[in-house]
Amino acid sequence: MALLKATDLKIGYSNNVVFENLNFTVNAGDYLCVVGENGSGKTTLIKGILGLLQPYNGQVEYSDGLSRNHIGYLSQQQKLSKDFPASVSEIVMSGFLNNRIIAFNYTKQERNEAMRIMQRTGVDSFRKKSFSELSGGQQQRVLLARALCAAKKLILLDEPTSALDPLATAEFYSVVKALNKEGMAVIMVSHDITSAVRNASHILHLSSDSYFFGTTHEYMHSSFGSRLLISDCPCDACAHNTKRGGREDA
Amino acid sequence: MLDIFRYPFMVNALIVGILIAVCCALLGVVLVLKRYSMIGDGLSHVGFGALSIAAVLNISSPLYLSLPVVTLAAFFLLRITENSRINADAAIAVISSSALAIGVFVASINGTNINLQQYMFGSILSVGKSDIIISVILSVFVIAMYLLFYNKIFAVTFDEDFAKATGLRTGFYNTVISLLTAITIVVGMRMLGTLLISAMIIFPSLTSMRVCKRFISVVITSVLVSVFCVVSGLLTSFTVTDVPVGATIVIFNLAVFLVFLLISAIKNAAAKKNK
């Protein structure tokens, strides 16, 4: 069942159209990776899905009971002020607020859930520390924990690993993968095409004049995918494909 | 010292003063962290203009005019600050000086016996009997709303994009914040004065942020600092004759700020040494 359906989407900002005629769907349990060159509109698309940007044309439909307050979001650029006085647990818990009308205090259930999420993302050891005292990678994990508190059916991650070291990146991917296995739909913007095809069920590749949307398998055999992936695909369908073996040329 | 309780105006001033102190501190944390400090300043000047006009028109309680005018101005200022295409700094400066000019102009041209200085720098005596009830109701309303929406106000202040993306009605909460700010300024400027009310909003949160690192502790410390400064300022201005109360309160705020600054400097130095 489709959670999210984009039809004839045309989005931009300040009167610049970033892309148009974009169509794709995300079903419950899907893991969609959005890839593409810098400036191809990946972050713009995420903002469009979240309703932070109004599309010029077309629409993003939520269905299957999905609404804004079932979505978790981890943004790319941290516009957050460096010296904001807030503890890690204050920030993580604020992820729950989208499901509350009056939020004077958090329930015991929410506290336990937050604790579980903080353990899972490895931030529980410094949950009483101030956000401003943490390193970039630690801050990123705190914001992931907050996104997990907010996410009920769908989580959007915009280049979540850009501030992480290789080990933390691998851990991050495994947390997301496990989450996806539990039934959470994932939309992730990534530059890391190799791990994108390893983890994702679907790929959306944006490029300046066209795009690709399909399953990871279809992607690997498409002109988009085969151009960027070095791996020699053993499958029969690829046997006749002359591999160019080029790296990302963006 | 207990003498002061024999003067009804002093008791009124203390009640209203403490309530205003709490409101200013609560909203100050949000405004400073949202980088809206100047909005408080702009609104107090708009309030001054409205007060002058109310006095000329002979409106029984000036609050009836200044409250709606300042509330409107608050919505407007918040909108232009959100819209990054307009230079918000400049817009606020233009609005606040225009409002100040209109206020002075209207007051002078009419030749009424409006005490301009009282509006500029505030006065304990300005809290009349009719005002005290309105002031108490409004302040309690501000505090109650703040407590009710505390967590959501935190979310909107910390990361508005995330809050909006995950389904929080950020527009509504921003409106609540601007409404509460407008009320606080209108109620507070009678006692503190147009020129000094913004210090009451900015100082306590800046002071507490020197040493506190969690949002909840910043809020609580701000309230304590703010109440301490208002009470000390009122008592000082009562015991020392001819000292304006607004100025005294701001000087107390400055002093406490410097103390906290020193504490944080010592703390940092100690932390460095330990490393």
Tab-separated table of N, CA, C and O in Angstrom, chain A residues 105-221:
chain	number	residue	atom	x	y	z
A	105	ASN	N	4.119	17.697	30.105
A	105	ASN	CA	5.142	16.770	30.544
A	105	ASN	C	5.105	15.523	29.669
A	105	ASN	O	4.136	15.276	28.978
A	106	TYR	N	6.171	14.739	29.712
A	106	TYR	CA	6.205	13.505	28.933
A	106	TYR	C	5.720	12.335	29.784
A	106	TYR	O	5.930	12.300	30.993
A	107	THR	N	5.089	11.356	29.127
A	107	THR	CA	4.598	10.199	29.879
A	107	THR	C	5.745	9.238	30.160
A	107	THR	O	6.804	9.321	29.547
A	108	LYS	N	5.472	8.330	31.089
A	108	LYS	CA	6.493	7.345	31.449
A	108	LYS	C	6.847	6.482	30.234
A	108	LYS	O	7.996	6.148	29.993
A	109	GLN	N	5.801	6.157	29.469
A	109	GLN	CA	6.006	5.340	28.268
A	109	GLN	C	6.948	6.035	27.290
A	109	GLN	O	7.849	5.416	26.734
A	110	GLU	N	6.746	7.353	27.119
A	110	GLU	CA	7.610	8.113	26.220
A	110	GLU	C	9.044	8.160	26.742
A	110	GLU	O	10.002	8.061	25.977
A	111	ARG	N	9.173	8.309	28.059
A	111	ARG	CA	10.522	8.329	28.646
A	111	ARG	C	11.252	7.014	28.383
A	111	ARG	O	12.425	7.001	28.012
A	112	ASN	N	10.541	5.887	28.567
A	112	ASN	CA	11.162	4.584	28.337
A	112	ASN	C	11.547	4.401	26.884
A	112	ASN	O	12.627	3.905	26.565
A	113	GLU	N	10.618	4.825	26.007
A	113	GLU	CA	10.872	4.721	24.575
A	113	GLU	C	12.094	5.558	24.193
A	113	GLU	O	12.964	5.096	23.442
A	114	ALA	N	12.178	6.764	24.748
A	114	ALA	CA	13.313	7.646	24.453
A	114	ALA	C	14.611	7.003	24.918
A	114	ALA	O	15.621	7.042	24.222
A	115	MET	N	14.562	6.362	26.088
A	115	MET	CA	15.747	5.714	26.636
A	115	MET	C	16.213	4.595	25.691
A	115	MET	O	17.394	4.446	25.407
A	116	ARG	N	15.227	3.823	25.206
A	116	ARG	CA	15.537	2.720	24.304
A	116	ARG	C	16.192	3.254	23.020
A	116	ARG	O	17.189	2.718	22.541
A	117	ILE	N	15.615	4.328	22.491
A	117	ILE	CA	16.141	4.921	21.257
A	117	ILE	C	17.522	5.503	21.485
A	117	ILE	O	18.420	5.362	20.650
A	118	MET	N	17.734	6.115	22.660
A	118	MET	CA	19.043	6.699	22.937
A	118	MET	C	20.115	5.612	23.065
A	118	MET	O	21.250	5.801	22.641
A	119	GLN	N	19.718	4.460	23.633
A	119	GLN	CA	20.676	3.350	23.724
A	119	GLN	C	21.017	2.841	22.328
A	119	GLN	O	22.162	2.576	22.001
A	120	ARG	N	19.979	2.741	21.514
A	120	ARG	CA	20.149	2.209	20.176
A	120	ARG	C	21.051	3.085	19.319
A	120	ARG	O	21.835	2.597	18.511
A	121	THR	N	20.936	4.401	19.491
A	121	THR	CA	21.748	5.322	18.690
A	121	THR	C	23.048	5.681	19.404
A	121	THR	O	23.826	6.489	18.906
A	122	GLY	N	23.248	5.100	20.582
A	122	GLY	CA	24.511	5.311	21.282
A	122	GLY	C	24.695	6.699	21.859
A	122	GLY	O	25.817	7.189	21.961
A	123	VAL	N	23.606	7.343	22.228
A	123	VAL	CA	23.761	8.675	22.825
A	123	VAL	C	23.401	8.679	24.313
A	123	VAL	O	23.471	9.718	24.960
A	124	ASP	N	23.007	7.504	24.848
A	124	ASP	CA	22.537	7.486	26.237
A	124	ASP	C	23.636	7.821	27.233
A	124	ASP	O	23.362	8.348	28.303
A	125	SER	N	24.915	7.565	26.852
A	125	SER	CA	25.990	7.832	27.805
A	125	SER	C	26.178	9.328	28.045
A	125	SER	O	26.682	9.725	29.078
A	126	PHE	N	25.774	10.160	27.098
A	126	PHE	CA	25.896	11.605	27.332
A	126	PHE	C	24.544	12.316	27.274
A	126	PHE	O	24.443	13.459	26.862
A	127	ARG	N	23.480	11.637	27.713
A	127	ARG	CA	22.150	12.217	27.567
A	127	ARG	C	21.915	13.442	28.452
A	127	ARG	O	21.019	14.229	28.203
A	128	LYS	N	22.723	13.593	29.489
A	128	LYS	CA	22.535	14.756	30.361
A	128	LYS	C	23.421	15.924	29.960
A	128	LYS	O	23.337	17.004	30.519
A	129	LYS	N	24.291	15.679	28.987
A	129	LYS	CA	25.203	16.743	28.552
A	129	LYS	C	24.475	17.767	27.705
A	129	LYS	O	23.400	17.521	27.169
A	130	SER	N	25.125	18.918	27.562
A	130	SER	CA	24.562	19.955	26.713
A	130	SER	C	24.889	19.655	25.253
A	130	SER	O	25.994	19.231	24.925
A	131	PHE	N	23.907	19.911	24.401
A	131	PHE	CA	24.061	19.668	22.967
A	131	PHE	C	25.273	20.408	22.410
A	131	PHE	O	25.994	19.895	21.564
A	132	SER	N	25.494	21.625	22.915
A	132	SER	CA	26.557	22.463	22.361
A	132	SER	C	27.956	21.924	22.683
A	132	SER	O	28.927	22.302	22.047
A	133	GLU	N	28.054	21.038	23.678
A	133	GLU	CA	29.369	20.513	24.050
A	133	GLU	C	29.772	19.285	23.226
A	133	GLU	O	30.871	18.774	23.377
A	134	LEU	N	28.862	18.800	22.379
A	134	LEU	CA	29.127	17.556	21.657
A	134	LEU	C	29.866	17.799	20.346
A	134	LEU	O	29.833	18.899	19.796
A	135	SER	N	30.492	16.751	19.840
A	135	SER	CA	31.131	16.836	18.531
A	135	SER	C	30.069	16.752	17.442
A	135	SER	O	28.930	16.377	17.706
A	136	GLY	N	30.468	17.088	16.217
A	136	GLY	CA	29.526	17.067	15.108
A	136	GLY	C	28.856	15.713	14.927
A	136	GLY	O	27.655	15.615	14.716
A	137	GLY	N	29.649	14.639	15.041
A	137	GLY	CA	29.110	13.295	14.867
A	137	GLY	C	28.138	12.927	15.971
A	137	GLY	O	27.103	12.312	15.725
A	138	GLN	N	28.483	13.331	17.206
A	138	GLN	CA	27.577	13.052	18.336
A	138	GLN	C	26.268	13.809	18.168
A	138	GLN	O	25.185	13.279	18.403
A	139	GLN	N	26.367	15.073	17.726
A	139	GLN	CA	25.157	15.872	17.510
A	139	GLN	C	24.257	15.214	16.468
A	139	GLN	O	23.038	15.167	16.621
A	140	GLN	N	24.894	14.688	15.418
A	140	GLN	CA	24.139	14.027	14.357
A	140	GLN	C	23.361	12.833	14.908
A	140	GLN	O	22.209	12.605	14.554
A	141	ARG	N	24.007	12.066	15.804
A	141	ARG	CA	23.329	10.907	16.375
A	141	ARG	C	22.184	11.327	17.286
A	141	ARG	O	21.148	10.662	17.347
A	142	VAL	N	22.365	12.456	17.990
A	142	VAL	CA	21.280	12.979	18.835
A	142	VAL	C	20.082	13.336	17.963
A	142	VAL	O	18.937	13.009	18.289
A	143	LEU	N	20.358	13.986	16.824
A	143	LEU	CA	19.260	14.392	15.950
A	143	LEU	C	18.603	13.187	15.286
A	143	LEU	O	17.409	13.200	15.010
A	144	LEU	N	19.391	12.119	15.063
A	144	LEU	CA	18.791	10.876	14.555
A	144	LEU	C	17.846	10.307	15.616
A	144	LEU	O	16.741	9.881	15.300
A	145	ALA	N	18.284	10.331	16.872
A	145	ALA	CA	17.446	9.812	17.944
A	145	ALA	C	16.137	10.597	18.019
A	145	ALA	O	15.056	10.029	18.190
A	146	ARG	N	16.219	11.911	17.860
A	146	ARG	CA	15.014	12.730	17.877
A	146	ARG	C	14.099	12.349	16.710
A	146	ARG	O	12.882	12.209	16.875
A	147	ALA	N	14.718	12.156	15.522
A	147	ALA	CA	13.926	11.767	14.352
A	147	ALA	C	13.239	10.426	14.591
A	147	ALA	O	12.088	10.223	14.204
A	148	LEU	N	13.932	9.503	15.286
A	148	LEU	CA	13.335	8.189	15.564
A	148	LEU	C	12.158	8.315	16.517
A	148	LEU	O	11.184	7.570	16.413
A	149	CYS	N	12.248	9.253	17.470
A	149	CYS	CA	11.120	9.470	18.387
A	149	CYS	C	9.896	9.955	17.610
A	149	CYS	O	8.764	9.632	17.944
A	150	ALA	N	10.143	10.760	16.576
A	150	ALA	CA	9.026	11.324	15.823
A	150	ALA	C	8.472	10.331	14.805
A	150	ALA	O	7.302	10.376	14.461
A	151	ALA	N	9.334	9.439	14.307
A	151	ALA	CA	8.941	8.581	13.196
A	151	ALA	C	8.040	7.442	13.668
A	151	ALA	O	8.406	6.680	14.558
A	152	LYS	N	6.866	7.346	13.069
A	152	LYS	CA	5.994	6.217	13.344
A	152	LYS	C	5.929	5.292	12.133
A	152	LYS	O	5.873	4.084	12.260
A	153	LYS	N	5.894	5.900	10.929
A	153	LYS	CA	5.770	5.083	9.724
A	153	LYS	C	6.840	5.378	8.691
A	153	LYS	O	7.122	4.548	7.843
A	154	LEU	N	7.385	6.589	8.736
A	154	LEU	CA	8.309	7.009	7.686
A	154	LEU	C	9.389	7.894	8.285
A	154	LEU	O	9.105	8.742	9.131
A	155	ILE	N	10.626	7.664	7.840
A	155	ILE	CA	11.708	8.533	8.296
A	155	ILE	C	12.462	9.063	7.086
A	155	ILE	O	12.742	8.321	6.144
A	156	LEU	N	12.719	10.377	7.082
A	156	LEU	CA	13.457	11.004	5.992
A	156	LEU	C	14.811	11.437	6.512
A	156	LEU	O	14.897	12.144	7.517
A	157	LEU	N	15.863	11.007	5.817
A	157	LEU	CA	17.216	11.311	6.256
A	157	LEU	C	17.942	12.017	5.125
A	157	LEU	O	18.079	11.465	4.032
A	158	ASP	N	18.388	13.226	5.365
A	158	ASP	CA	19.037	14.002	4.315
A	158	ASP	C	20.545	14.004	4.546
A	158	ASP	O	21.037	14.691	5.431
A	159	GLU	N	21.264	13.244	3.766
A	159	GLU	CA	22.713	13.059	3.918
A	159	GLU	C	23.114	12.911	5.376
A	159	GLU	O	23.867	13.714	5.919
A	160	PRO	N	22.613	11.855	5.995
A	160	PRO	CA	22.806	11.733	7.445
A	160	PRO	C	24.230	11.399	7.847
A	160	PRO	O	24.606	11.634	8.990
A	161	THR	N	25.023	10.875	6.947
A	161	THR	CA	26.343	10.390	7.367
A	161	THR	C	27.470	11.353	7.020
A	161	THR	O	28.637	11.032	7.206
A	162	SER	N	27.124	12.546	6.532
A	162	SER	CA	28.197	13.435	6.061
A	162	SER	C	29.132	13.879	7.189
A	162	SER	O	30.277	14.217	6.932
A	163	ALA	N	28.646	13.873	8.435
A	163	ALA	CA	29.519	14.318	9.533
A	163	ALA	C	30.088	13.144	10.320
A	163	ALA	O	30.673	13.340	11.371
A	164	LEU	N	29.888	11.929	9.815
A	164	LEU	CA	30.291	10.758	10.600
A	164	LEU	C	31.567	10.119	10.076
A	164	LEU	O	31.831	10.134	8.863
A	165	ASP	N	32.337	9.521	10.965
A	165	ASP	CA	33.525	8.788	10.532
A	165	ASP	C	33.079	7.423	9.990
A	165	ASP	O	31.931	7.022	10.166
A	166	PRO	N	33.964	6.701	9.310
A	166	PRO	CA	33.553	5.457	8.639
A	166	PRO	C	32.876	4.451	9.566
A	166	PRO	O	31.867	3.837	9.199
A	167	LEU	N	33.402	4.302	10.786
A	167	LEU	CA	32.817	3.344	11.711
A	167	LEU	C	31.409	3.771	12.104
A	167	LEU	O	30.462	2.976	12.061
A	168	ALA	N	31.262	5.059	12.445
A	168	ALA	CA	29.955	5.577	12.839
A	168	ALA	C	28.984	5.490	11.676
A	168	ALA	O	27.794	5.236	11.859
A	169	THR	N	29.499	5.696	10.447
A	169	THR	CA	28.657	5.587	9.263
A	169	THR	C	28.095	4.175	9.137
A	169	THR	O	26.898	3.990	8.918
A	170	ALA	N	28.969	3.187	9.305
A	170	ALA	CA	28.533	1.794	9.201
A	170	ALA	C	27.489	1.483	10.269
A	170	ALA	O	26.471	0.835	9.991
A	171	GLU	N	27.723	1.969	11.485
A	171	GLU	CA	26.751	1.755	12.562
A	171	GLU	C	25.426	2.408	12.223
A	171	GLU	O	24.355	1.844	12.442
A	172	PHE	N	25.539	3.623	11.668
A	172	PHE	CA	24.345	4.376	11.310
A	172	PHE	C	23.499	3.593	10.308
A	172	PHE	O	22.298	3.414	10.470
A	173	TYR	N	24.166	3.086	9.260
A	173	TYR	CA	23.446	2.316	8.240
A	173	TYR	C	22.790	1.084	8.839
A	173	TYR	O	21.676	0.717	8.460
A	174	SER	N	23.460	0.452	9.797
A	174	SER	CA	22.876	-0.771	10.340
A	174	SER	C	21.657	-0.448	11.219
A	174	SER	O	20.686	-1.198	11.235
A	175	VAL	N	21.705	0.714	11.922
A	175	VAL	CA	20.527	1.126	12.696
A	175	VAL	C	19.344	1.367	11.760
A	175	VAL	O	18.222	0.911	12.004
A	176	VAL	N	19.625	2.065	10.647
A	176	VAL	CA	18.554	2.376	9.703
A	176	VAL	C	18.002	1.099	9.069
A	176	VAL	O	16.795	0.922	8.925
A	177	LYS	N	18.924	0.198	8.732
A	177	LYS	CA	18.511	-1.054	8.099
A	177	LYS	C	17.616	-1.874	9.042
A	177	LYS	O	16.585	-2.414	8.638
A	178	ALA	N	18.033	-1.924	10.327
A	178	ALA	CA	17.245	-2.669	11.306
A	178	ALA	C	15.863	-2.061	11.460
A	178	ALA	O	14.851	-2.766	11.555
A	179	LEU	N	15.840	-0.753	11.465
A	179	LEU	CA	14.578	-0.022	11.586
A	179	LEU	C	13.658	-0.352	10.419
A	179	LEU	O	12.464	-0.597	10.574
A	180	ASN	N	14.260	-0.402	9.229
A	180	ASN	CA	13.525	-0.705	8.019
A	180	ASN	C	12.960	-2.115	8.071
A	180	ASN	O	11.818	-2.367	7.685
A	181	LYS	N	13.753	-3.041	8.629
A	181	LYS	CA	13.294	-4.432	8.747
A	181	LYS	C	12.094	-4.535	9.659
A	181	LYS	O	11.251	-5.420	9.520
A	182	GLU	N	12.018	-3.610	10.643
A	182	GLU	CA	10.865	-3.611	11.554
A	182	GLU	C	9.627	-2.995	10.905
A	182	GLU	O	8.581	-2.885	11.543
A	183	GLY	N	9.770	-2.527	9.656
A	183	GLY	CA	8.592	-2.050	8.936
A	183	GLY	C	8.543	-0.560	8.689
A	183	GLY	O	7.597	-0.058	8.092
A	184	MET	N	9.555	0.155	9.156
A	184	MET	CA	9.581	1.597	8.933
A	184	MET	C	10.025	1.893	7.502
A	184	MET	O	11.015	1.350	7.025
A	185	ALA	N	9.257	2.755	6.807
A	185	ALA	CA	9.695	3.175	5.480
A	185	ALA	C	10.788	4.227	5.636
A	185	ALA	O	10.721	5.057	6.525
A	186	VAL	N	11.807	4.138	4.778
A	186	VAL	CA	12.952	5.048	4.874
A	186	VAL	C	13.131	5.770	3.551
A	186	VAL	O	13.056	5.149	2.489
A	187	ILE	N	13.320	7.073	3.606
A	187	ILE	CA	13.761	7.816	2.426
A	187	ILE	C	15.068	8.479	2.814
A	187	ILE	O	15.098	9.260	3.762
A	188	MET	N	16.153	8.124	2.128
A	188	MET	CA	17.456	8.665	2.509
A	188	MET	C	18.162	9.277	1.327
A	188	MET	O	18.302	8.666	0.274
A	189	VAL	N	18.602	10.504	1.504
A	189	VAL	CA	19.445	11.144	0.507
A	189	VAL	C	20.872	10.741	0.801
A	189	VAL	O	21.301	10.774	1.946
A	190	SER	N	21.601	10.319	-0.228
A	190	SER	CA	22.958	9.853	0.027
A	190	SER	C	23.854	10.098	-1.172
A	190	SER	O	23.405	10.135	-2.311
A	191	HIS	N	25.129	10.300	-0.875
A	191	HIS	CA	26.117	10.371	-1.950
A	191	HIS	C	26.829	9.038	-2.108
A	191	HIS	O	27.556	8.809	-3.058
A	192	ASP	N	26.607	8.198	-1.106
A	192	ASP	CA	27.333	6.938	-1.032
A	192	ASP	C	26.570	5.876	-1.817
A	192	ASP	O	25.761	5.132	-1.283
A	193	ILE	N	26.829	5.835	-3.127
A	193	ILE	CA	26.023	5.006	-4.007
A	193	ILE	C	26.209	3.519	-3.730
A	193	ILE	O	25.260	2.730	-3.789
A	194	THR	N	27.426	3.135	-3.333
A	194	THR	CA	27.677	1.710	-3.079
A	194	THR	C	26.813	1.197	-1.933
A	194	THR	O	26.186	0.143	-2.047
A	195	SER	N	26.779	1.954	-0.827
A	195	SER	CA	25.927	1.458	0.254
A	195	SER	C	24.460	1.696	-0.039
A	195	SER	O	23.605	0.992	0.503
A	196	ALA	N	24.161	2.667	-0.902
A	196	ALA	CA	22.766	2.872	-1.283
A	196	ALA	C	22.215	1.621	-1.959
A	196	ALA	O	21.163	1.115	-1.592
A	197	VAL	N	22.965	1.082	-2.943
A	197	VAL	CA	22.451	-0.096	-3.646
A	197	VAL	C	22.503	-1.337	-2.757
A	197	VAL	O	21.728	-2.272	-2.941
A	198	ARG	N	23.391	-1.312	-1.766
A	198	ARG	CA	23.458	-2.474	-0.881
A	198	ARG	C	22.257	-2.519	0.061
A	198	ARG	O	21.734	-3.578	0.361
A	199	ASN	N	21.816	-1.350	0.514
A	199	ASN	CA	20.771	-1.317	1.541
A	199	ASN	C	19.363	-1.042	1.015
A	199	ASN	O	18.396	-1.545	1.563
A	200	ALA	N	19.267	-0.242	-0.018
A	200	ALA	CA	17.951	0.258	-0.389
A	200	ALA	C	17.165	-0.748	-1.216
A	200	ALA	O	17.734	-1.603	-1.887
A	201	SER	N	15.835	-0.638	-1.136
A	201	SER	CA	14.996	-1.462	-1.989
A	201	SER	C	14.679	-0.722	-3.289
A	201	SER	O	14.452	-1.330	-4.319
A	202	HIS	N	14.667	0.620	-3.218
A	202	HIS	CA	14.374	1.435	-4.401
A	202	HIS	C	15.376	2.579	-4.499
A	202	HIS	O	15.901	3.027	-3.486
A	203	ILE	N	15.591	3.012	-5.726
A	203	ILE	CA	16.508	4.129	-5.948
A	203	ILE	C	15.790	5.202	-6.754
A	203	ILE	O	15.088	4.896	-7.726
A	204	LEU	N	15.978	6.436	-6.330
A	204	LEU	CA	15.525	7.575	-7.133
A	204	LEU	C	16.774	8.374	-7.460
A	204	LEU	O	17.433	8.905	-6.571
A	205	HIS	N	17.137	8.374	-8.748
A	205	HIS	CA	18.342	9.084	-9.163
A	205	HIS	C	17.918	10.357	-9.879
A	205	HIS	O	17.277	10.312	-10.919
A	206	LEU	N	18.269	11.499	-9.293
A	206	LEU	CA	17.923	12.776	-9.917
A	206	LEU	C	19.130	13.269	-10.696
A	206	LEU	O	20.254	13.194	-10.227
A	207	SER	N	18.851	13.774	-11.882
A	207	SER	CA	19.935	14.378	-12.646
A	207	SER	C	19.361	15.624	-13.300
A	207	SER	O	18.160	15.861	-13.235
A	208	SER	N	20.218	16.433	-13.891
A	208	SER	CA	19.768	17.770	-14.301
A	208	SER	C	18.585	17.734	-15.271
A	208	SER	O	17.693	18.565	-15.186
A	209	ASP	N	18.554	16.757	-16.174
A	209	ASP	CA	17.472	16.808	-17.156
A	209	ASP	C	16.545	15.586	-17.118
A	209	ASP	O	15.527	15.576	-17.790
A	210	SER	N	16.904	14.575	-16.356
A	210	SER	CA	16.029	13.411	-16.305
A	210	SER	C	16.157	12.766	-14.936
A	210	SER	O	16.871	13.267	-14.074
A	211	TYR	N	15.462	11.669	-14.754
A	211	TYR	CA	15.597	10.971	-13.481
A	211	TYR	C	15.310	9.501	-13.689
A	211	TYR	O	14.763	9.095	-14.719
A	212	PHE	N	15.723	8.706	-12.697
A	212	PHE	CA	15.411	7.286	-12.715
A	212	PHE	C	14.694	6.942	-11.431
A	212	PHE	O	15.090	7.363	-10.355
A	213	PHE	N	13.617	6.174	-11.526
A	213	PHE	CA	13.004	5.635	-10.322
A	213	PHE	C	12.662	4.175	-10.540
A	213	PHE	O	12.030	3.817	-11.536
A	214	GLY	N	13.099	3.326	-9.637
A	214	GLY	CA	12.781	1.910	-9.758
A	214	GLY	C	13.413	1.141	-8.623
A	214	GLY	O	13.979	1.735	-7.698
A	215	THR	N	13.315	-0.181	-8.688
A	215	THR	CA	13.934	-0.984	-7.641
A	215	THR	C	15.444	-0.942	-7.823
A	215	THR	O	15.954	-0.575	-8.885
A	216	THR	N	16.133	-1.323	-6.762
A	216	THR	CA	17.589	-1.296	-6.816
A	216	THR	C	18.103	-2.189	-7.929
A	216	THR	O	19.054	-1.857	-8.639
A	217	HIS	N	17.443	-3.322	-8.109
A	217	HIS	CA	17.862	-4.248	-9.148
A	217	HIS	C	17.750	-3.596	-10.528
A	217	HIS	O	18.683	-3.632	-11.331
A	218	GLU	N	16.603	-2.952	-10.760
A	218	GLU	CA	16.412	-2.267	-12.043
A	218	GLU	C	17.455	-1.168	-12.217
A	218	GLU	O	17.981	-0.953	-13.314
A	219	TYR	N	17.756	-0.508	-11.105
A	219	TYR	CA	18.697	0.607	-11.166
A	219	TYR	C	20.081	0.139	-11.606
A	219	TYR	O	20.729	0.763	-12.439
A	220	MET	N	20.494	-1.000	-11.037
A	220	MET	CA	21.834	-1.483	-11.335
A	220	MET	C	21.983	-1.850	-12.802
A	220	MET	O	23.090	-1.873	-13.344
A	221	HIS	N	20.863	-2.121	-13.433
A	221	HIS	CA	20.921	-2.488	-14.845
A	221	HIS	C	20.564	-1.329	-15.757
A	221	HIS	O	20.537	-1.466	-16.971
